Short mmCIF file of N, CA and C and ligand atoms in Angstrom, two decimals:
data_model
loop_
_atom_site.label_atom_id
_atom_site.label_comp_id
_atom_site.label_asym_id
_atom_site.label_seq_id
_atom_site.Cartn_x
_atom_site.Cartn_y
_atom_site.Cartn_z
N UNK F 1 -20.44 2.31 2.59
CA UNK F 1 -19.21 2.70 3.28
C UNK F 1 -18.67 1.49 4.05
N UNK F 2 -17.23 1.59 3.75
CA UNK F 2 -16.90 0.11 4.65
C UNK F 2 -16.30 0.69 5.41
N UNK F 3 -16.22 -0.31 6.52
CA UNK F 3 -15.23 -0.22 7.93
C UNK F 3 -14.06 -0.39 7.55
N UNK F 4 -12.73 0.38 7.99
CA UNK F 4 -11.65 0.01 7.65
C UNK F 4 -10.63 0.37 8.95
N UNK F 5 -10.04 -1.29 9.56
CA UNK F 5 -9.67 -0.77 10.58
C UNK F 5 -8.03 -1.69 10.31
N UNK F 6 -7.33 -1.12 11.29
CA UNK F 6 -5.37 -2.18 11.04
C UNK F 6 -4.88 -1.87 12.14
N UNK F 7 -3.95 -2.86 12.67
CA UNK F 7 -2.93 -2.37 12.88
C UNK F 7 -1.41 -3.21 13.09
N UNK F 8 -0.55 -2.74 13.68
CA UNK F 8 0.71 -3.36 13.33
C UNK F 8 0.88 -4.68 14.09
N UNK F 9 1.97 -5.28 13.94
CA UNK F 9 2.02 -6.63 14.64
C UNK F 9 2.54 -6.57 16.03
N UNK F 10 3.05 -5.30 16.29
CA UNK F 10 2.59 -5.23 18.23
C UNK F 10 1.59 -4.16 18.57
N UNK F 11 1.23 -3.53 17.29
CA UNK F 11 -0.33 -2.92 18.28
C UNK F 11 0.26 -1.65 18.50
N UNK F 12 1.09 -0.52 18.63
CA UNK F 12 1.53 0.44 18.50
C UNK F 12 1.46 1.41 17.55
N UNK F 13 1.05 1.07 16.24
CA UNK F 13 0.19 1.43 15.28
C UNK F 13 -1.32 1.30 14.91
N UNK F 14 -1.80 2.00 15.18
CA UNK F 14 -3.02 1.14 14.23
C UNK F 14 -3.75 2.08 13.35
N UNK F 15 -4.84 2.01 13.00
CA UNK F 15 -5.82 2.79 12.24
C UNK F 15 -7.23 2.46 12.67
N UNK F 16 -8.29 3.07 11.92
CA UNK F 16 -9.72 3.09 11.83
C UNK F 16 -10.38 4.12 10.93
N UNK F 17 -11.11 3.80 10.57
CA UNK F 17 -12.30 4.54 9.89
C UNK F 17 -13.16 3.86 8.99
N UNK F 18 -14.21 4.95 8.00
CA UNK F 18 -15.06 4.72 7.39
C UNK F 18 -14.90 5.03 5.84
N UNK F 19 -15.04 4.24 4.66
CA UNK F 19 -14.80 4.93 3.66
C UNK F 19 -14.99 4.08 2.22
N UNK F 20 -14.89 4.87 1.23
CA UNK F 20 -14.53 3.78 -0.20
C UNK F 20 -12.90 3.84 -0.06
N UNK F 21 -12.58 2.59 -0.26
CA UNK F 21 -11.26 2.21 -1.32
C UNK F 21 -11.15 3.46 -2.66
N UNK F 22 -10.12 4.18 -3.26
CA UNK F 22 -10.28 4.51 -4.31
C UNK F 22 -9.43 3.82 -5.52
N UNK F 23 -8.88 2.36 -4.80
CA UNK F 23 -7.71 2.11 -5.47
C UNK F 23 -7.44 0.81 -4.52
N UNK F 24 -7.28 -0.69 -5.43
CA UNK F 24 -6.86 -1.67 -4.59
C UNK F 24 -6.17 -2.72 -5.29
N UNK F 25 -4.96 -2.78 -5.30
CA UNK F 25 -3.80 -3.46 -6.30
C UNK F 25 -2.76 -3.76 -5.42
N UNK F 26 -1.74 -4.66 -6.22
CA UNK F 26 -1.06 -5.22 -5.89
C UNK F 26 0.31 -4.67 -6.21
N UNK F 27 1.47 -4.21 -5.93
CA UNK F 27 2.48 -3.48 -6.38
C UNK F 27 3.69 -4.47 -6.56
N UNK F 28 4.22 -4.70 -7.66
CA UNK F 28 5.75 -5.54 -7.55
C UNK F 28 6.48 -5.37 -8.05
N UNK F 29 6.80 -3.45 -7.76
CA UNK F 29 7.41 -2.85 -8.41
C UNK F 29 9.16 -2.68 -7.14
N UNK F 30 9.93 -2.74 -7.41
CA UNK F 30 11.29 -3.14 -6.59
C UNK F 30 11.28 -2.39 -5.16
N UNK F 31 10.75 -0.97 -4.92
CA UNK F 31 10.74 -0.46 -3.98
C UNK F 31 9.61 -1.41 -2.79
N UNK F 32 8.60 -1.61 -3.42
CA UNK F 32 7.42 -2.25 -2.48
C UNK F 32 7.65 -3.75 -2.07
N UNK F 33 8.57 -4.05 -3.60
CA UNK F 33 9.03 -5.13 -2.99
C UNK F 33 9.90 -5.37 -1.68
N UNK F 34 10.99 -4.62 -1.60
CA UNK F 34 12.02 -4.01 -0.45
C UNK F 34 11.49 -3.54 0.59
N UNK F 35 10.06 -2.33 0.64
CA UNK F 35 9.54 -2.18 2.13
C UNK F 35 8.81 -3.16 2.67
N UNK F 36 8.03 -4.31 1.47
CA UNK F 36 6.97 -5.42 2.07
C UNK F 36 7.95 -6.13 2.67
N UNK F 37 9.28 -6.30 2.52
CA UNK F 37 9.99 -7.67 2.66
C UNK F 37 9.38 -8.94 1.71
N UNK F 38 8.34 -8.58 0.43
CA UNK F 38 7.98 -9.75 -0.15
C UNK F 38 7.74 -9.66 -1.42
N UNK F 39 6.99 -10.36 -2.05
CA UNK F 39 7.02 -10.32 -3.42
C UNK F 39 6.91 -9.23 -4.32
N UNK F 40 5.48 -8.67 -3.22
CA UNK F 40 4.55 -7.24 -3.65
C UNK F 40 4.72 -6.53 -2.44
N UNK F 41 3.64 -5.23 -2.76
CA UNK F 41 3.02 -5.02 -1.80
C UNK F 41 1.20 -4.94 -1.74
N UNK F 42 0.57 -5.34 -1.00
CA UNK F 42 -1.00 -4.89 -1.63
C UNK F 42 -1.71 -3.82 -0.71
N UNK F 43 -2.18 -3.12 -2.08
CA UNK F 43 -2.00 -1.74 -1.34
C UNK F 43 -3.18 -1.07 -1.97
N UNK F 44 -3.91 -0.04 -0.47
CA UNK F 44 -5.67 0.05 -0.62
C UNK F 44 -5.32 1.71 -0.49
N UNK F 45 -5.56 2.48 -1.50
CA UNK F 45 -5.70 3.51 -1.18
C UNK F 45 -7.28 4.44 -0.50
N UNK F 46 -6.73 5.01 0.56
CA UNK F 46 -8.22 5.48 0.59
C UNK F 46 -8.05 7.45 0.58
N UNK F 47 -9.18 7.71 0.82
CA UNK F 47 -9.21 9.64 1.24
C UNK F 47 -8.81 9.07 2.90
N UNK F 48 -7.79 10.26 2.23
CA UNK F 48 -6.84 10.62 4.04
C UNK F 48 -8.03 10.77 4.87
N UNK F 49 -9.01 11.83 4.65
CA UNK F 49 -9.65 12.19 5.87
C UNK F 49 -10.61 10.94 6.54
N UNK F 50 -10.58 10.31 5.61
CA UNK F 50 -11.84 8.92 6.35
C UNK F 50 -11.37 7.84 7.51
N UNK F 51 -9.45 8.03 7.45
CA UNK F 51 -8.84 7.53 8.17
C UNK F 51 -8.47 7.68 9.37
N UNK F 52 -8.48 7.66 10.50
CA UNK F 52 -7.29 7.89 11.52
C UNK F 52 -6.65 7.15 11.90
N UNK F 53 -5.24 7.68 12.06
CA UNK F 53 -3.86 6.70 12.68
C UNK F 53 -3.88 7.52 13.71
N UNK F 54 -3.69 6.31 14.41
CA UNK F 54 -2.73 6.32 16.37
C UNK F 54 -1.86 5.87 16.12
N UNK F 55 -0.92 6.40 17.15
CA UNK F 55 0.51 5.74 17.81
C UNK F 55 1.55 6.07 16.46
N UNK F 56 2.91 6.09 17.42
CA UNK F 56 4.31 6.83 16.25
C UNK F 56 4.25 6.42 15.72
N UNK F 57 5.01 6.89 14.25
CA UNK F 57 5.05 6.27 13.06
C UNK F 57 7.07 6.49 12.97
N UNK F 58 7.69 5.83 12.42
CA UNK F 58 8.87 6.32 11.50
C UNK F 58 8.44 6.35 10.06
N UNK F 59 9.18 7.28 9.29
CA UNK F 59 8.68 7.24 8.10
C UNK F 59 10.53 6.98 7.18
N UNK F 60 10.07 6.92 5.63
CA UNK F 60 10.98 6.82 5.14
C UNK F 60 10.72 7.44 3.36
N UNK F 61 11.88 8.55 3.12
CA UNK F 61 10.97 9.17 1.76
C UNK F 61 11.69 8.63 0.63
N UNK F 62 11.40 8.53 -0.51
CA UNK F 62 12.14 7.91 -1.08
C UNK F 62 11.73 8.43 -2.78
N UNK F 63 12.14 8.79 -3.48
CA UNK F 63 11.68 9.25 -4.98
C UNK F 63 11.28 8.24 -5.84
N UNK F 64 10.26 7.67 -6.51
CA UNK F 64 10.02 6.67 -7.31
C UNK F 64 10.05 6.97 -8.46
N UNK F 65 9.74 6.38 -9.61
CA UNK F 65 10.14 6.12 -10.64
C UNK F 65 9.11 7.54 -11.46
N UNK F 66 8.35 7.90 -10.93
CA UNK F 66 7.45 9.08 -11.73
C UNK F 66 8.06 10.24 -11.30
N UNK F 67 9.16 10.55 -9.97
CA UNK F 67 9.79 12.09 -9.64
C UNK F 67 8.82 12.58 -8.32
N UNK F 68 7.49 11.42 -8.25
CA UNK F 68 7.18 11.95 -7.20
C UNK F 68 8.01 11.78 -5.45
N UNK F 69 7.13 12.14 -4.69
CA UNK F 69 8.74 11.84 -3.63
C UNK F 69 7.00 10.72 -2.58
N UNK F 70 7.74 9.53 -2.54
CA UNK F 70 6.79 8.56 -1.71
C UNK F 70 7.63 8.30 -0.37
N UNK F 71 6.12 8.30 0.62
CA UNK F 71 6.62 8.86 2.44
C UNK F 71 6.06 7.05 2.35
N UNK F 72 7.15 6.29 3.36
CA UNK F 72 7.00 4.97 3.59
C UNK F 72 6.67 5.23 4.91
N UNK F 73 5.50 5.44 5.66
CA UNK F 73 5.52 5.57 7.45
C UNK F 73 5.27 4.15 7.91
N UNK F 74 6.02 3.59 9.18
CA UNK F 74 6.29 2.07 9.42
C UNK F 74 6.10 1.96 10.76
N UNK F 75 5.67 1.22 11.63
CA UNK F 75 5.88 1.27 13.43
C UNK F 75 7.73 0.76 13.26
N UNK F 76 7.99 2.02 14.65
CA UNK F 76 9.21 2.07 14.86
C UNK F 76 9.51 1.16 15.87
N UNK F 77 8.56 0.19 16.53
CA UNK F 77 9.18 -0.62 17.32
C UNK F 77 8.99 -2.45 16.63
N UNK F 78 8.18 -2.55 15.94
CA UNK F 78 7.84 -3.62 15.43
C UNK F 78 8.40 -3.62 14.17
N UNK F 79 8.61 -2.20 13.20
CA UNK F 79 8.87 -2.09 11.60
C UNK F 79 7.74 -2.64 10.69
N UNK F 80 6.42 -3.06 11.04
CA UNK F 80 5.39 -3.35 10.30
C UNK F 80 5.18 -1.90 9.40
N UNK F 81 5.54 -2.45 7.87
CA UNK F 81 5.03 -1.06 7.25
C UNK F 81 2.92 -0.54 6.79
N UNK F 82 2.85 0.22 7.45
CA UNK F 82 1.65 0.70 7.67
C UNK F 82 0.84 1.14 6.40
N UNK F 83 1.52 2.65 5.94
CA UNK F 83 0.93 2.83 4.84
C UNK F 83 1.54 4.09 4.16
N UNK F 84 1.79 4.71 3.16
CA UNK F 84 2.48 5.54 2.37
C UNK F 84 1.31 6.73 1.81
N UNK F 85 2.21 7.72 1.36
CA UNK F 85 1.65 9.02 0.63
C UNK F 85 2.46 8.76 -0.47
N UNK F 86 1.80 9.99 -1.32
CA UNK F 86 2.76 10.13 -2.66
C UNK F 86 2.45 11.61 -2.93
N UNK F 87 3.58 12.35 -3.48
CA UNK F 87 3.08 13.60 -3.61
C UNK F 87 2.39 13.93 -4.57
N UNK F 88 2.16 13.28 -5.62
CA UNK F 88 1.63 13.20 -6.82
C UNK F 88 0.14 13.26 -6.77
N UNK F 89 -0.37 12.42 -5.54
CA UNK F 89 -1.54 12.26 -5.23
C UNK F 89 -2.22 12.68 -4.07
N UNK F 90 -2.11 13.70 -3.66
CA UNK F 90 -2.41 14.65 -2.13
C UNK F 90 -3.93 14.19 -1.96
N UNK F 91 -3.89 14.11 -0.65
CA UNK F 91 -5.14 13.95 0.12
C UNK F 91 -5.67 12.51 -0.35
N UNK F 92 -4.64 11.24 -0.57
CA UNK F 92 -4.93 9.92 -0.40
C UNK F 92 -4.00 9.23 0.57
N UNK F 93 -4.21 8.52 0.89
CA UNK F 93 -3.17 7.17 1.99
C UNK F 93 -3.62 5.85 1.35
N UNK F 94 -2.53 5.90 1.25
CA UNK F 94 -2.15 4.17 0.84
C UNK F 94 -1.66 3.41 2.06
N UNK F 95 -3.01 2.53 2.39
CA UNK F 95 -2.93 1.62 3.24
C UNK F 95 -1.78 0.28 3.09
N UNK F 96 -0.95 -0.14 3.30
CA UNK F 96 -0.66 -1.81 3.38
C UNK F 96 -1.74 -2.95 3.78
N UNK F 97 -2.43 -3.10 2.82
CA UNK F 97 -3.52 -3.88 2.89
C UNK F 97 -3.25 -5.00 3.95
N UNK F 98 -1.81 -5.67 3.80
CA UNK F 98 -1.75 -6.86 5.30
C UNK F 98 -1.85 -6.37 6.50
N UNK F 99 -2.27 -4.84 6.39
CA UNK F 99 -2.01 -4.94 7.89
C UNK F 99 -3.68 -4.50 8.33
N UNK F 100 -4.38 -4.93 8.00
CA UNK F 100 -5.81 -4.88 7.74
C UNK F 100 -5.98 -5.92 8.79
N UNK F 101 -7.24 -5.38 10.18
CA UNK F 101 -7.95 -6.60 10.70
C UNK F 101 -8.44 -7.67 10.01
N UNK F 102 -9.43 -7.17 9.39
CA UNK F 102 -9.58 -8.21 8.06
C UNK F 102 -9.45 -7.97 6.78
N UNK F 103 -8.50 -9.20 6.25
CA UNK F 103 -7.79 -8.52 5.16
C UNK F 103 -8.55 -8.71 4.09
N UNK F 104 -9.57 -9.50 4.35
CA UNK F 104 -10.35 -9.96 3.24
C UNK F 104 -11.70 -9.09 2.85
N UNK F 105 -11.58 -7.66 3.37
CA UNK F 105 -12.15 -6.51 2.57
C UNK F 105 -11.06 -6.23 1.37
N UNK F 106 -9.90 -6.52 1.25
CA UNK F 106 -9.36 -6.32 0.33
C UNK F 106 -9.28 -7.17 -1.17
N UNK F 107 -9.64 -6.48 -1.90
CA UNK F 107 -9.92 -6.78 -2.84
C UNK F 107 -8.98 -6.56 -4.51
N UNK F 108 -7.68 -6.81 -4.84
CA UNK F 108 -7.00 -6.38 -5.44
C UNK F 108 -7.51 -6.17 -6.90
N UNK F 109 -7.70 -5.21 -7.43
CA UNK F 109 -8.66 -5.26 -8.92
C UNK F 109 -7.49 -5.14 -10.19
N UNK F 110 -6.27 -4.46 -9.65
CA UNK F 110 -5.32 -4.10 -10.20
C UNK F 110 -3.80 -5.03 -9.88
N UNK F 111 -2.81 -5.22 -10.55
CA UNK F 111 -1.58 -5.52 -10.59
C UNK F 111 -0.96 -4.67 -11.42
N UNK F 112 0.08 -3.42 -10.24
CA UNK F 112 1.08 -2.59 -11.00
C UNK F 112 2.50 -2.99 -10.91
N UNK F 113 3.02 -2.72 -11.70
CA UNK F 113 4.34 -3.27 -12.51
C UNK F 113 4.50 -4.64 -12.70
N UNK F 114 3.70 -5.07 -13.10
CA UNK F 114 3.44 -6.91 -13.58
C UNK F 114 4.80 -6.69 -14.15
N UNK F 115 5.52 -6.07 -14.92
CA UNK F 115 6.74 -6.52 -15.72
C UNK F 115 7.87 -6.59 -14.61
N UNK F 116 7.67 -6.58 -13.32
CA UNK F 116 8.67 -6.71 -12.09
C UNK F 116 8.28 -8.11 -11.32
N UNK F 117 7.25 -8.05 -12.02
CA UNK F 117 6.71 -9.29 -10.74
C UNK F 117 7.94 -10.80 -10.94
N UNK F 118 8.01 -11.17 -10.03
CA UNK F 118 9.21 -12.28 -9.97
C UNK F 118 9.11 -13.54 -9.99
N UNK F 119 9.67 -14.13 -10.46
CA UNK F 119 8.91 -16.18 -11.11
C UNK F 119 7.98 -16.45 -10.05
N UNK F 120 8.70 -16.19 -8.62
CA UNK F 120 8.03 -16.66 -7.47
C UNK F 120 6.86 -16.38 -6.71
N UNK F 121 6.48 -14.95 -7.71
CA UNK F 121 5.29 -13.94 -6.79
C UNK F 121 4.65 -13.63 -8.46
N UNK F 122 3.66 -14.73 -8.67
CA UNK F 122 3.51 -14.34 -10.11
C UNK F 122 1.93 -13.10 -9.85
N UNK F 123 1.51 -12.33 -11.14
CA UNK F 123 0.54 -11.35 -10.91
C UNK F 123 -0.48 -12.43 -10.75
N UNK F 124 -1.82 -11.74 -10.17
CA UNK F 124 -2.81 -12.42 -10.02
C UNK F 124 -3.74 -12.05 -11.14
N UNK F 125 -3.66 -13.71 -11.76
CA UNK F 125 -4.86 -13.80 -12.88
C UNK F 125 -5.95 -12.89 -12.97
N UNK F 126 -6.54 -12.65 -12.13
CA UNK F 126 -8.11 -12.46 -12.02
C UNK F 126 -7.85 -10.58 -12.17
N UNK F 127 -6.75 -9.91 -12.28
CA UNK F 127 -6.76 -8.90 -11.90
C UNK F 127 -6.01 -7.94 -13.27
N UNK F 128 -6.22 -6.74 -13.18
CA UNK F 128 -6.21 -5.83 -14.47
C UNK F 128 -5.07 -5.84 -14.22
N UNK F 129 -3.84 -6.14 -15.42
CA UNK F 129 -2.38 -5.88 -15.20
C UNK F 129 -1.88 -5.00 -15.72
N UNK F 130 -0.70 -4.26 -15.00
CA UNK F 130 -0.18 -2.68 -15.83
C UNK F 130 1.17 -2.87 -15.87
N UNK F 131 2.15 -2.94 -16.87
CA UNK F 131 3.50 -2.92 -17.16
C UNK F 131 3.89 -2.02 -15.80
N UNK F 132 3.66 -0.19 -15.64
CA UNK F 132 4.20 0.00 -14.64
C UNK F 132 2.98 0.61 -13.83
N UNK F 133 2.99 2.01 -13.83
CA UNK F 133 1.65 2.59 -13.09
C UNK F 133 0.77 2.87 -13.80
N UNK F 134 -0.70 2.76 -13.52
CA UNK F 134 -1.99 2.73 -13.79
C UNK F 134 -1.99 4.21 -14.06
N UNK F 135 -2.79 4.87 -15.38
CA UNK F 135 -3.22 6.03 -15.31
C UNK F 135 -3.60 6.69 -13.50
N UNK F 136 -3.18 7.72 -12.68
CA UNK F 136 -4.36 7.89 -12.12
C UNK F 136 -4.84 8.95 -12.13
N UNK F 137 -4.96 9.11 -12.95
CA UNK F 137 -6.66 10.41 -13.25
C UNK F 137 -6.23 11.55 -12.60
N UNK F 138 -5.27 11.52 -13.73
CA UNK F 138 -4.66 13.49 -13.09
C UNK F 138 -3.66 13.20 -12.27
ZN1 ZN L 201 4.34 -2.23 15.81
ZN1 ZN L 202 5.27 -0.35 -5.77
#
């Protein structure tokens, strides 16, 4: 079980807990690109319950490309985006891996929508690449 702790860049957000990763990739698909402000986004899903968040969140919902409806929750005084749901996939949280104390439990095994990725933010070699989203198992 790893430690998994974050929080935002003034500290008004954060997280903690204990848990497996079930899911750790890199997203550079146009929406993640737009909430990271960057190339991707890298992004650790874990089981909701292993997590807890403190402090407000704003959120932002937005429909993606499968019909599911994805919750962007962000600190409302800093705008560091934190971490997302999807309805598709109940009872996971998708962390924003940068906003990880240490980010270097993160481990990206996956690159989704490699066919978005942009001259400048190329996929990472070392990692399983998927045109758009990865099967996920139901
Ligand atoms: Zn903040
Ligand atoms: Zn994405």
């Amino acid at each position: 079980m790893a430690n998994i702790s974050g929080r935002c860049l003034c500290g008004s957000v954060s997280y903690s807990g204990e848990g497996e990763p079930v899911f750790m990739g890199n997203c550079h698909c146009t929406d993640c690109r737009k909430s990271s402000a960057s190339g991707h986004a890298a992004l650790m899903a874990v089981p909701e319950a292993a997590i807890n968040m403190a402090g407000p969140v704003s959120t932002y919902e937005l429909t993606a490309d499968s019909g599911a409806t994805v919750t962007h929750n962000f600190c409302p005084k800093c705008g560091s985006q934190m971490f997302n749901t999807n309805s598709n996939i109940p009872g996971i949280t998708v962390l924003v891996a940068s906003t990880l104390d240490d980010p270097e439990i993160y481990k990206p095994a996956a690159t989704v929508y490699a066919s978005r990725a942009l001259s400048w933010d190329q996929a990472d070699p070392g990692a399983e690449k998927f045109d758009k989203m990865p099967p996920m198992g139901g």
